[in-house]
Amino acid sequence: RSAFESSMMQTSLQGLAGLQVSRLIVGVFSDHDREQDFERGLLDGLCQVQMEEFVLICLGDFEDDTDTLFDCVGNVSTIRLVDLGLEQISQVPVGSKVKQLECKKCSFDDVPAMKLSLFKELRVLRITKNRSLKTFEQKFEGLSNLEVIDLSENRLTFSRCCSPQFRNCPNLKHLNLSFNSYIRLTGDFNNVENLLYLDFQHTTLFGPGSYPVFLS
């Protein structure tokens, strides 16, 4: 973090080719005077780096719809995106091997479920502390390996929780919706019938008094 001048970061990352590391952290410190933006091709040098975990932290605006963000890290098992000006998920490479993905303090308006559903190996997804994240209109679909979703500490307001948001996600066991705004519950939990943990702490709920939601 903050190891290179902004203009030299891409070139410097190319010098890491051939390395094998357990974790690589790229970005700047939050108190850095000049915030580095994400530019197309910034991470191209990482295509030749073998790593288990990749952390991208404290970058500003993302240009070109972040199309190259995952190009060279699609085979990394764990990716953490922290404190970024990221408004939407980049194009997901075919055959991505990402199993754990965290998006913390990003700039989403809606839960980007459609793009995230392209991470077919995904087991754990955390999208937390996004102050602009208020809607959940897209649907997760076809994530047969997904077991944990943490959407806590956002500002989500949505209805018809919780079956319609998850299609063909049969192994979902842990769903955290705590510290959000307003969620309306229905009695439909058919798509999440294997759910073992459901957290609504400090979230205003509507509906459970009218439906036998937790009868089972």
PDB file of N, CA and C in Angstrom, residues 58-104:
ATOM      1  N   CYS A  58      -8.716   1.213  -0.878  1.00  0.00           N
ATOM      2  CA  CYS A  58      -8.603   2.681  -0.866  1.00  0.00           C
ATOM      3  C   CYS A  58      -8.214   3.256  -2.224  1.00  0.00           C
ATOM      4  N   LEU A  59      -8.951   2.881  -3.262  1.00  0.00           N
ATOM      5  CA  LEU A  59      -8.793   3.526  -4.561  1.00  0.00           C
ATOM      6  C   LEU A  59     -10.040   4.341  -4.856  1.00  0.00           C
ATOM      7  N   GLY A  60      -9.883   5.352  -5.715  1.00  0.00           N
ATOM      8  CA  GLY A  60     -10.976   6.263  -6.001  1.00  0.00           C
ATOM      9  C   GLY A  60     -11.871   5.796  -7.128  1.00  0.00           C
ATOM     10  N   ASP A  61     -12.074   6.665  -8.122  1.00  0.00           N
ATOM     11  CA  ASP A  61     -13.011   6.379  -9.200  1.00  0.00           C
ATOM     12  C   ASP A  61     -12.522   5.242 -10.094  1.00  0.00           C
ATOM     13  N   PHE A  62     -13.488   4.509 -10.647  1.00  0.00           N
ATOM     14  CA  PHE A  62     -13.199   3.424 -11.584  1.00  0.00           C
ATOM     15  C   PHE A  62     -13.710   3.838 -12.956  1.00  0.00           C
ATOM     16  N   GLU A  63     -12.818   3.909 -13.935  1.00  0.00           N
ATOM     17  CA  GLU A  63     -13.215   4.303 -15.279  1.00  0.00           C
ATOM     18  C   GLU A  63     -13.504   3.081 -16.138  1.00  0.00           C
ATOM     19  N   ASP A  64     -14.148   3.312 -17.271  1.00  0.00           N
ATOM     20  CA  ASP A  64     -14.447   2.250 -18.242  1.00  0.00           C
ATOM     21  C   ASP A  64     -15.237   1.106 -17.616  1.00  0.00           C
ATOM     22  N   ASP A  65     -16.125   1.428 -16.668  1.00  0.00           N
ATOM     23  CA  ASP A  65     -16.966   0.415 -16.035  1.00  0.00           C
ATOM     24  C   ASP A  65     -16.162  -0.716 -15.403  1.00  0.00           C
ATOM     25  N   THR A  66     -14.919  -0.424 -15.028  1.00  0.00           N
ATOM     26  CA  THR A  66     -14.041  -1.382 -14.327  1.00  0.00           C
ATOM     27  C   THR A  66     -13.863  -2.680 -15.095  1.00  0.00           C
ATOM     28  N   ASP A  67     -13.898  -2.632 -16.426  1.00  0.00           N
ATOM     29  CA  ASP A  67     -13.899  -3.857 -17.235  1.00  0.00           C
ATOM     30  C   ASP A  67     -12.693  -4.757 -17.012  1.00  0.00           C
ATOM     31  N   THR A  68     -11.597  -4.224 -16.515  1.00  0.00           N
ATOM     32  CA  THR A  68     -10.393  -5.047 -16.382  1.00  0.00           C
ATOM     33  C   THR A  68     -10.093  -5.438 -14.938  1.00  0.00           C
ATOM     34  N   LEU A  69     -10.982  -5.154 -14.024  1.00  0.00           N
ATOM     35  CA  LEU A  69     -10.695  -5.392 -12.610  1.00  0.00           C
ATOM     36  C   LEU A  69     -10.373  -6.855 -12.317  1.00  0.00           C
ATOM     37  N   PHE A  70     -11.168  -7.782 -12.863  1.00  0.00           N
ATOM     38  CA  PHE A  70     -10.995  -9.200 -12.541  1.00  0.00           C
ATOM     39  C   PHE A  70     -10.192  -9.971 -13.583  1.00  0.00           C
ATOM     40  N   ASP A  71      -9.695  -9.294 -14.604  1.00  0.00           N
ATOM     41  CA  ASP A  71      -9.028 -10.000 -15.705  1.00  0.00           C
ATOM     42  C   ASP A  71      -7.875 -10.875 -15.235  1.00  0.00           C
ATOM     43  N   CYS A  72      -7.090 -10.391 -14.295  1.00  0.00           N
ATOM     44  CA  CYS A  72      -5.893 -11.123 -13.871  1.00  0.00           C
ATOM     45  C   CYS A  72      -6.006 -11.714 -12.470  1.00  0.00           C
ATOM     46  N   VAL A  73      -7.169 -11.589 -11.847  1.00  0.00           N
ATOM     47  CA  VAL A  73      -7.331 -12.149 -10.498  1.00  0.00           C
ATOM     48  C   VAL A  73      -8.528 -13.100 -10.428  1.00  0.00           C
ATOM     49  N   GLY A  74      -9.043 -13.506 -11.579  1.00  0.00           N
ATOM     50  CA  GLY A  74     -10.213 -14.380 -11.615  1.00  0.00           C
ATOM     51  C   GLY A  74      -9.970 -15.766 -11.056  1.00  0.00           C
ATOM     52  N   ASN A  75      -8.708 -16.175 -10.972  1.00  0.00           N
ATOM     53  CA  ASN A  75      -8.387 -17.502 -10.447  1.00  0.00           C
ATOM     54  C   ASN A  75      -7.924 -17.469  -8.996  1.00  0.00           C
ATOM     55  N   VAL A  76      -8.004 -16.305  -8.366  1.00  0.00           N
ATOM     56  CA  VAL A  76      -7.642 -16.176  -6.954  1.00  0.00           C
ATOM     57  C   VAL A  76      -8.799 -16.687  -6.096  1.00  0.00           C
ATOM     58  N   SER A  77      -8.501 -17.424  -5.054  1.00  0.00           N
ATOM     59  CA  SER A  77      -9.545 -18.021  -4.233  1.00  0.00           C
ATOM     60  C   SER A  77     -10.336 -16.980  -3.440  1.00  0.00           C
ATOM     61  N   THR A  78      -9.629 -15.974  -2.889  1.00  0.00           N
ATOM     62  CA  THR A  78     -10.269 -14.962  -2.048  1.00  0.00           C
ATOM     63  C   THR A  78      -9.936 -13.568  -2.561  1.00  0.00           C
ATOM     64  N   ILE A  79     -10.971 -12.738  -2.775  1.00  0.00           N
ATOM     65  CA  ILE A  79     -10.783 -11.356  -3.212  1.00  0.00           C
ATOM     66  C   ILE A  79     -11.511 -10.437  -2.242  1.00  0.00           C
ATOM     67  N   ARG A  80     -10.804  -9.398  -1.781  1.00  0.00           N
ATOM     68  CA  ARG A  80     -11.401  -8.387  -0.909  1.00  0.00           C
ATOM     69  C   ARG A  80     -11.259  -7.023  -1.572  1.00  0.00           C
ATOM     70  N   LEU A  81     -12.376  -6.339  -1.753  1.00  0.00           N
ATOM     71  CA  LEU A  81     -12.407  -4.995  -2.326  1.00  0.00           C
ATOM     72  C   LEU A  81     -12.874  -4.058  -1.226  1.00  0.00           C
ATOM     73  N   VAL A  82     -11.981  -3.176  -0.769  1.00  0.00           N
ATOM     74  CA  VAL A  82     -12.239  -2.399   0.443  1.00  0.00           C
ATOM     75  C   VAL A  82     -12.076  -0.906   0.188  1.00  0.00           C
ATOM     76  N   ASP A  83     -13.095  -0.134   0.558  1.00  0.00           N
ATOM     77  CA  ASP A  83     -13.037   1.328   0.496  1.00  0.00           C
ATOM     78  C   ASP A  83     -12.692   1.807  -0.913  1.00  0.00           C
ATOM     79  N   LEU A  84     -13.519   1.404  -1.876  1.00  0.00           N
ATOM     80  CA  LEU A  84     -13.287   1.741  -3.280  1.00  0.00           C
ATOM     81  C   LEU A  84     -14.452   2.552  -3.839  1.00  0.00           C
ATOM     82  N   GLY A  85     -14.170   3.366  -4.846  1.00  0.00           N
ATOM     83  CA  GLY A  85     -15.222   4.077  -5.559  1.00  0.00           C
ATOM     84  C   GLY A  85     -15.836   3.197  -6.629  1.00  0.00           C
ATOM     85  N   LEU A  86     -16.163   1.977  -6.268  1.00  0.00           N
ATOM     86  CA  LEU A  86     -16.660   0.967  -7.206  1.00  0.00           C
ATOM     87  C   LEU A  86     -18.184   0.987  -7.215  1.00  0.00           C
ATOM     88  N   GLU A  87     -18.777   1.375  -8.350  1.00  0.00           N
ATOM     89  CA  GLU A  87     -20.223   1.517  -8.448  1.00  0.00           C
ATOM     90  C   GLU A  87     -20.902   0.291  -9.034  1.00  0.00           C
ATOM     91  N   GLN A  88     -20.163  -0.549  -9.739  1.00  0.00           N
ATOM     92  CA  GLN A  88     -20.725  -1.774 -10.290  1.00  0.00           C
ATOM     93  C   GLN A  88     -19.637  -2.830 -10.422  1.00  0.00           C
ATOM     94  N   ILE A  89     -20.064  -4.077 -10.485  1.00  0.00           N
ATOM     95  CA  ILE A  89     -19.121  -5.185 -10.612  1.00  0.00           C
ATOM     96  C   ILE A  89     -18.622  -5.272 -12.048  1.00  0.00           C
ATOM     97  N   SER A  90     -17.339  -5.506 -12.187  1.00  0.00           N
ATOM     98  CA  SER A  90     -16.713  -5.622 -13.495  1.00  0.00           C
ATOM     99  C   SER A  90     -17.150  -6.899 -14.199  1.00  0.00           C
ATOM    100  N   GLN A  91     -16.766  -7.000 -15.467  1.00  0.00           N
ATOM    101  CA  GLN A  91     -16.988  -8.226 -16.219  1.00  0.00           C
ATOM    102  C   GLN A  91     -16.290  -9.388 -15.524  1.00  0.00           C
ATOM    103  N   VAL A  92     -17.002 -10.493 -15.362  1.00  0.00           N
ATOM    104  CA  VAL A  92     -16.456 -11.659 -14.663  1.00  0.00           C
ATOM    105  C   VAL A  92     -15.899 -12.645 -15.685  1.00  0.00           C
ATOM    106  N   PRO A  93     -14.632 -13.027 -15.566  1.00  0.00           N
ATOM    107  CA  PRO A  93     -14.036 -13.964 -16.528  1.00  0.00           C
ATOM    108  C   PRO A  93     -14.728 -15.325 -16.498  1.00  0.00           C
ATOM    109  N   VAL A  94     -14.839 -15.953 -17.660  1.00  0.00           N
ATOM    110  CA  VAL A  94     -15.401 -17.298 -17.739  1.00  0.00           C
ATOM    111  C   VAL A  94     -14.496 -18.265 -16.973  1.00  0.00           C
ATOM    112  N   GLY A  95     -15.101 -19.125 -16.184  1.00  0.00           N
ATOM    113  CA  GLY A  95     -14.319 -20.101 -15.427  1.00  0.00           C
ATOM    114  C   GLY A  95     -13.649 -19.543 -14.196  1.00  0.00           C
ATOM    115  N   SER A  96     -14.172 -18.444 -13.658  1.00  0.00           N
ATOM    116  CA  SER A  96     -13.594 -17.844 -12.456  1.00  0.00           C
ATOM    117  C   SER A  96     -13.559 -18.849 -11.306  1.00  0.00           C
ATOM    118  N   LYS A  97     -12.482 -18.812 -10.520  1.00  0.00           N
ATOM    119  CA  LYS A  97     -12.295 -19.736  -9.404  1.00  0.00           C
ATOM    120  C   LYS A  97     -12.489 -19.061  -8.044  1.00  0.00           C
ATOM    121  N   VAL A  98     -13.017 -17.849  -8.036  1.00  0.00           N
ATOM    122  CA  VAL A  98     -13.187 -17.109  -6.785  1.00  0.00           C
ATOM    123  C   VAL A  98     -14.200 -17.823  -5.888  1.00  0.00           C
ATOM    124  N   LYS A  99     -13.788 -18.113  -4.660  1.00  0.00           N
ATOM    125  CA  LYS A  99     -14.654 -18.788  -3.696  1.00  0.00           C
ATOM    126  C   LYS A  99     -15.156 -17.848  -2.601  1.00  0.00           C
ATOM    127  N   GLN A 100     -14.377 -16.824  -2.286  1.00  0.00           N
ATOM    128  CA  GLN A 100     -14.791 -15.852  -1.281  1.00  0.00           C
ATOM    129  C   GLN A 100     -14.588 -14.447  -1.841  1.00  0.00           C
ATOM    130  N   LEU A 101     -15.630 -13.631  -1.761  1.00  0.00           N
ATOM    131  CA  LEU A 101     -15.571 -12.265  -2.281  1.00  0.00           C
ATOM    132  C   LEU A 101     -16.157 -11.313  -1.249  1.00  0.00           C
ATOM    133  N   GLU A 102     -15.392 -10.276  -0.933  1.00  0.00           N
ATOM    134  CA  GLU A 102     -15.857  -9.249  -0.001  1.00  0.00           C
ATOM    135  C   GLU A 102     -15.806  -7.888  -0.672  1.00  0.00           C
ATOM    136  N   CYS A 103     -16.899  -7.143  -0.570  1.00  0.00           N
ATOM    137  CA  CYS A 103     -16.965  -5.765  -1.058  1.00  0.00           C
ATOM    138  C   CYS A 103     -17.374  -4.892   0.129  1.00  0.00           C
ATOM    139  N   LYS A 104     -16.418  -4.201   0.700  1.00  0.00           N
ATOM    140  CA  LYS A 104     -16.644  -3.420   1.912  1.00  0.00           C
ATOM    141  C   LYS A 104     -16.389  -1.944   1.635  1.00  0.00           C
TER     142      LYS A 104
END
